[in-house]
mmCIF file of C-alpha atoms in Angstrom:
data_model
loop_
_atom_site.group_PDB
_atom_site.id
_atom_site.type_symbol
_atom_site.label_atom_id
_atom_site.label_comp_id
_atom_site.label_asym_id
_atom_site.label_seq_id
_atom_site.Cartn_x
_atom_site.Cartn_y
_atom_site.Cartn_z
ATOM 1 C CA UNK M 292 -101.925 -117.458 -72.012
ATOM 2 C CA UNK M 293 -99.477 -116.255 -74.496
ATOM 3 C CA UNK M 294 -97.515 -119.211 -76.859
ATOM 4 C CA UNK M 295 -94.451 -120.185 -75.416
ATOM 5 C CA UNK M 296 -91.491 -118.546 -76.574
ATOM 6 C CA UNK M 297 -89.336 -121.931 -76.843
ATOM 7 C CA UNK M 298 -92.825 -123.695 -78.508
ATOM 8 C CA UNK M 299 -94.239 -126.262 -77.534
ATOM 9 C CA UNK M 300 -93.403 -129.211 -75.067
ATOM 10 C CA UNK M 301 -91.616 -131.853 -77.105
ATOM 11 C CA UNK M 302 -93.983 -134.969 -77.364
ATOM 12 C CA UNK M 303 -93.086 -137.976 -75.712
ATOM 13 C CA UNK M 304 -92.569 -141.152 -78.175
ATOM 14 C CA UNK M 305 -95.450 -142.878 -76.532
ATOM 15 C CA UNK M 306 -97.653 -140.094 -75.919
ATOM 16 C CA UNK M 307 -99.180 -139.819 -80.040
ATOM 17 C CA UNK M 308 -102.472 -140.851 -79.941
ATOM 18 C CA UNK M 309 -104.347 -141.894 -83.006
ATOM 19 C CA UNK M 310 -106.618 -144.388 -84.557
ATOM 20 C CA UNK M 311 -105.173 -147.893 -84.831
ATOM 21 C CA UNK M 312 -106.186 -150.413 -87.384
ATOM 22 C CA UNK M 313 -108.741 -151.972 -85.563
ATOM 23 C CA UNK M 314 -110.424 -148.892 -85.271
ATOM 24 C CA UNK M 315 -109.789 -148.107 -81.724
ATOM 25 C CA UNK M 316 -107.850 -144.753 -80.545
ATOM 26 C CA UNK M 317 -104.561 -145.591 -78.963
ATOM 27 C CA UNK M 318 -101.041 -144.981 -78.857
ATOM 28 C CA UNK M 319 -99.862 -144.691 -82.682
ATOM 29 C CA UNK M 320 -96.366 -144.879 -81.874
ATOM 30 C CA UNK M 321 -96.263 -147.291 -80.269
ATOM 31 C CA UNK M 322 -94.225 -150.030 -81.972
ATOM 32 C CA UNK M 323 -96.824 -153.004 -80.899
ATOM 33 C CA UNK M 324 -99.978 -151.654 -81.957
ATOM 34 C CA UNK M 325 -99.946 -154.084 -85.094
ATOM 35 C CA UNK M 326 -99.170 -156.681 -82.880
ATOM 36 C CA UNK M 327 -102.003 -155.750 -80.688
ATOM 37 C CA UNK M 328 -104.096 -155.419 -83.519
ATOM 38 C CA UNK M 329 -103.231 -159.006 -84.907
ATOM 39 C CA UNK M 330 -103.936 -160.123 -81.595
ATOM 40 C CA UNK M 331 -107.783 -159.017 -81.957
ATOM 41 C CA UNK M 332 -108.064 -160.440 -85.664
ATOM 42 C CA UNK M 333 -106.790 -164.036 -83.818
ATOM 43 C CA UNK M 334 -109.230 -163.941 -81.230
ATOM 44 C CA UNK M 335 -112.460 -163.347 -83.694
ATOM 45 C CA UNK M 336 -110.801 -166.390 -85.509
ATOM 46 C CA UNK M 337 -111.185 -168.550 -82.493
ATOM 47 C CA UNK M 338 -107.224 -168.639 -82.405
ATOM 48 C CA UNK M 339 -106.343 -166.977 -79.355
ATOM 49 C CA UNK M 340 -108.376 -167.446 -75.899
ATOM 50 C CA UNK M 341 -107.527 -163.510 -74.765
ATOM 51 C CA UNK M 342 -107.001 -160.906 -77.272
ATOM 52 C CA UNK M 343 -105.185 -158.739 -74.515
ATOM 53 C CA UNK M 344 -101.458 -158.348 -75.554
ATOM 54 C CA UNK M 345 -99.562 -157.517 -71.830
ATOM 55 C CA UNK M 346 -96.143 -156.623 -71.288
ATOM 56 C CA UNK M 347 -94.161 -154.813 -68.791
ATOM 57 C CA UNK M 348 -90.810 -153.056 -68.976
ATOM 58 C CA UNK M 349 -88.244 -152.605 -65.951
ATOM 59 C CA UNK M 350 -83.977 -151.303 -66.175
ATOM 60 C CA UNK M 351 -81.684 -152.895 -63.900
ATOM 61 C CA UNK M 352 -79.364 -150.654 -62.081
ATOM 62 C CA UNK M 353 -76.366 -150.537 -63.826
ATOM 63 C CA UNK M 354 -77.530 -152.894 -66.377
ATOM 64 C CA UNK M 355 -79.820 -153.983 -69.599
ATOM 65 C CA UNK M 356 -83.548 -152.763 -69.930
ATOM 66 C CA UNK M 357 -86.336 -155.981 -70.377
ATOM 67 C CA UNK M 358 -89.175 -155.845 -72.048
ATOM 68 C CA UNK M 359 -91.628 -158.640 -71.812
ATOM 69 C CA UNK M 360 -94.547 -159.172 -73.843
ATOM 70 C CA UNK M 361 -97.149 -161.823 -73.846
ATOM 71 C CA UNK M 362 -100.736 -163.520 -75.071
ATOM 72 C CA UNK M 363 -102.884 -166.770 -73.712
ATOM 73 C CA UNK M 364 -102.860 -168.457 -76.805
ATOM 74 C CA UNK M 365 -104.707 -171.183 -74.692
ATOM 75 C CA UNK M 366 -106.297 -171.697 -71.329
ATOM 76 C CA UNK M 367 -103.427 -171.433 -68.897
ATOM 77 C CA UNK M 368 -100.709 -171.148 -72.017
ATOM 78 C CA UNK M 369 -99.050 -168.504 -73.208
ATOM 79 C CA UNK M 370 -96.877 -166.921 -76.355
ATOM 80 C CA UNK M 371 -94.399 -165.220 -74.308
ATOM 81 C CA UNK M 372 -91.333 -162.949 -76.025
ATOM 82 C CA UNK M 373 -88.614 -160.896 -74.043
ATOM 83 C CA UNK M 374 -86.230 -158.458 -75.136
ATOM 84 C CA UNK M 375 -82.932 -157.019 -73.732
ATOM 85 C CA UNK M 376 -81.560 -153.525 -74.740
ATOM 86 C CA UNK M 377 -78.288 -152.366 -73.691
ATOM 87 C CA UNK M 378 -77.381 -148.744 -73.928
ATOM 88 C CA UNK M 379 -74.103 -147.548 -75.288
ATOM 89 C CA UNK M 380 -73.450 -144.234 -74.319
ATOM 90 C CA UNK M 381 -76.015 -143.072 -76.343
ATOM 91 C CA UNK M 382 -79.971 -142.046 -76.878
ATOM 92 C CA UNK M 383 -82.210 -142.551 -79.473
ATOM 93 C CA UNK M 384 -85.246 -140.475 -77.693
ATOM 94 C CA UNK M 385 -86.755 -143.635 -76.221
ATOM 95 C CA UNK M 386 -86.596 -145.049 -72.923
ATOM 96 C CA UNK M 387 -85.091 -148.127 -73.037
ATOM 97 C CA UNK M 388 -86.912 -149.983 -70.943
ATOM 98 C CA UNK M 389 -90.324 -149.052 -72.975
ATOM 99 C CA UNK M 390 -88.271 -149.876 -76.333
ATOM 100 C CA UNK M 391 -87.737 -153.365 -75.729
ATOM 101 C CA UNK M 392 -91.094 -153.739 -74.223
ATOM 102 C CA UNK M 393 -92.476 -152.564 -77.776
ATOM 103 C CA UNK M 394 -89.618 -154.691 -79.297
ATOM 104 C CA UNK M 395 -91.206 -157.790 -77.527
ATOM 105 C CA UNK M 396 -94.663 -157.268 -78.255
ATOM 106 C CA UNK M 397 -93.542 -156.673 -82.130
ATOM 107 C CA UNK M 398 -91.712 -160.411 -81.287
ATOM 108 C CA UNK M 399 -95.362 -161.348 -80.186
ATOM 109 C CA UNK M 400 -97.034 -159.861 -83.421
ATOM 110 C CA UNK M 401 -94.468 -162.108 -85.713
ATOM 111 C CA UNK M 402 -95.281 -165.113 -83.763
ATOM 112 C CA UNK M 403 -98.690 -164.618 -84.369
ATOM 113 C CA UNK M 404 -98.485 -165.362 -87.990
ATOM 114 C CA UNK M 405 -97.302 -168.915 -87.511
ATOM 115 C CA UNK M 406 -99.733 -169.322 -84.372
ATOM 116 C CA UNK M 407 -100.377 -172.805 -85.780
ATOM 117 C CA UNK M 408 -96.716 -173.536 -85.349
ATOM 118 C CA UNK M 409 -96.339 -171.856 -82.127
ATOM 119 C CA UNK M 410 -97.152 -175.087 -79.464
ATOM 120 C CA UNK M 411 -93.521 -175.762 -79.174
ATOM 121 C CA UNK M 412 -92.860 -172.159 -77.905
ATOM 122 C CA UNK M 413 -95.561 -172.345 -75.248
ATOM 123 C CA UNK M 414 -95.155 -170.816 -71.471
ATOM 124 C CA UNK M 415 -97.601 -172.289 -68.832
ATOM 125 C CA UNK M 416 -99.197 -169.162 -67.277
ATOM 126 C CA UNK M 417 -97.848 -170.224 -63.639
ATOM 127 C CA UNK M 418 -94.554 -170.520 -64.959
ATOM 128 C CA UNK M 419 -94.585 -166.973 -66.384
ATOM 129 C CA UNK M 420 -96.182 -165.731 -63.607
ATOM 130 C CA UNK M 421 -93.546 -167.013 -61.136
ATOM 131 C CA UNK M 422 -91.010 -164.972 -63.208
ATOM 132 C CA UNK M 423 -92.804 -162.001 -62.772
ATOM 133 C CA UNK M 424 -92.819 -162.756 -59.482
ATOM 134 C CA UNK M 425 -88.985 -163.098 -59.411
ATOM 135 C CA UNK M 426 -88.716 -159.495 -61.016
ATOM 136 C CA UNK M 427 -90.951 -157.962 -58.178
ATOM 137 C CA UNK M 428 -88.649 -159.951 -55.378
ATOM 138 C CA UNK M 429 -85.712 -157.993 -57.176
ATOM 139 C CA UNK M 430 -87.432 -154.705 -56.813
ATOM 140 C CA UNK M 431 -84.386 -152.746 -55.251
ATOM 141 C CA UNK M 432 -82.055 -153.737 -58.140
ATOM 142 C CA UNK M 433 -84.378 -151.890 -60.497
ATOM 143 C CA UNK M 434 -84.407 -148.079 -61.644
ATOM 144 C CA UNK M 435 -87.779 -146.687 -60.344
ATOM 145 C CA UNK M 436 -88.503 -149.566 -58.738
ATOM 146 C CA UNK M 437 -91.013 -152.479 -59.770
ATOM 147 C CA UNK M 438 -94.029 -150.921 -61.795
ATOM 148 C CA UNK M 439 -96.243 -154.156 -62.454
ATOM 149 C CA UNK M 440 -97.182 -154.821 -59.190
ATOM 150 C CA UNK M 441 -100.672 -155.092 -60.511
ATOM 151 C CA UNK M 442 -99.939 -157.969 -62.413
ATOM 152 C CA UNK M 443 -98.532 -160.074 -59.335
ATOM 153 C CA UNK M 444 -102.289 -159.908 -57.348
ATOM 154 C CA UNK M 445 -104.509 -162.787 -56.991
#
């Protein structure tokens, strides 16, 4: 096929991939990847019980974007962050809804520093989960729907 005359399809903000500093290949603009990478370094240190960093993103109609972010620091406990973003009639080039979700889980890498600190700040896991839950109830007040459905099953 011959180039496109316009060049080439922009790239999408989270759609870079690259190697990240733990040596895996992964999204490299993604704002959490540190986070996710700090995440690994506290599990080898016997600091974290899951070195998984999840998170999920969803837009209300008419309202604020979430992003949520979160790690099992210890069985059944979790370091949990969540941001809002609120547009103002304009765009930066990056959804909202996935900006706060990196936001969060850059929340989560900062917490991770004072882990030692962080019992206070705690979520049970049931807890969390039951606010998840809440979010998928209220799936026909979100734009696109409810995309984490996956993380509601037994």
């Amino acid at each position: 096929l011959p180039p496109d005359p316009e060049g080439p399809a922009p790239t999408a903000f989270r759609e870079i991939l690259g190697r990240l500093p733990d040596g895996r290949t992964g999204y490299v603009n993604d704002l959490g990847a540190l986070a996710r990478a700090a995440a690994v370094e506290a599990y080898v240190s016997r600091r974290l019980v899951d070195p998984i960093v999840r998170g999920l993103h969803v837009r209300w109609s008419g309202g604020p974007a979430e992003g949520w972010s979160w790690v099992e620091v210890g069985p059944g406990r979790c370091l949990v962050e969540r941001v809002t973003v609120r547009e103002h009639g304009f765009s930066c080039g990056i959804d909202p809804a996935q900006l706060a979700e990196d936001l969060a889980t850059v929340a989560i890498g900062e917490r991770l520093r004072d882990l030692d600190d962080a019992e206070p700040g705690l979520v049970d896991r049931d807890a969390l989960r039951a606010d998840i839950l809440t979010l998928q109830s209220r799936r026909d007040e979100l734009v696109g729907g409810f995309a984490f459905d996956h993380l509601c099953a037994d």
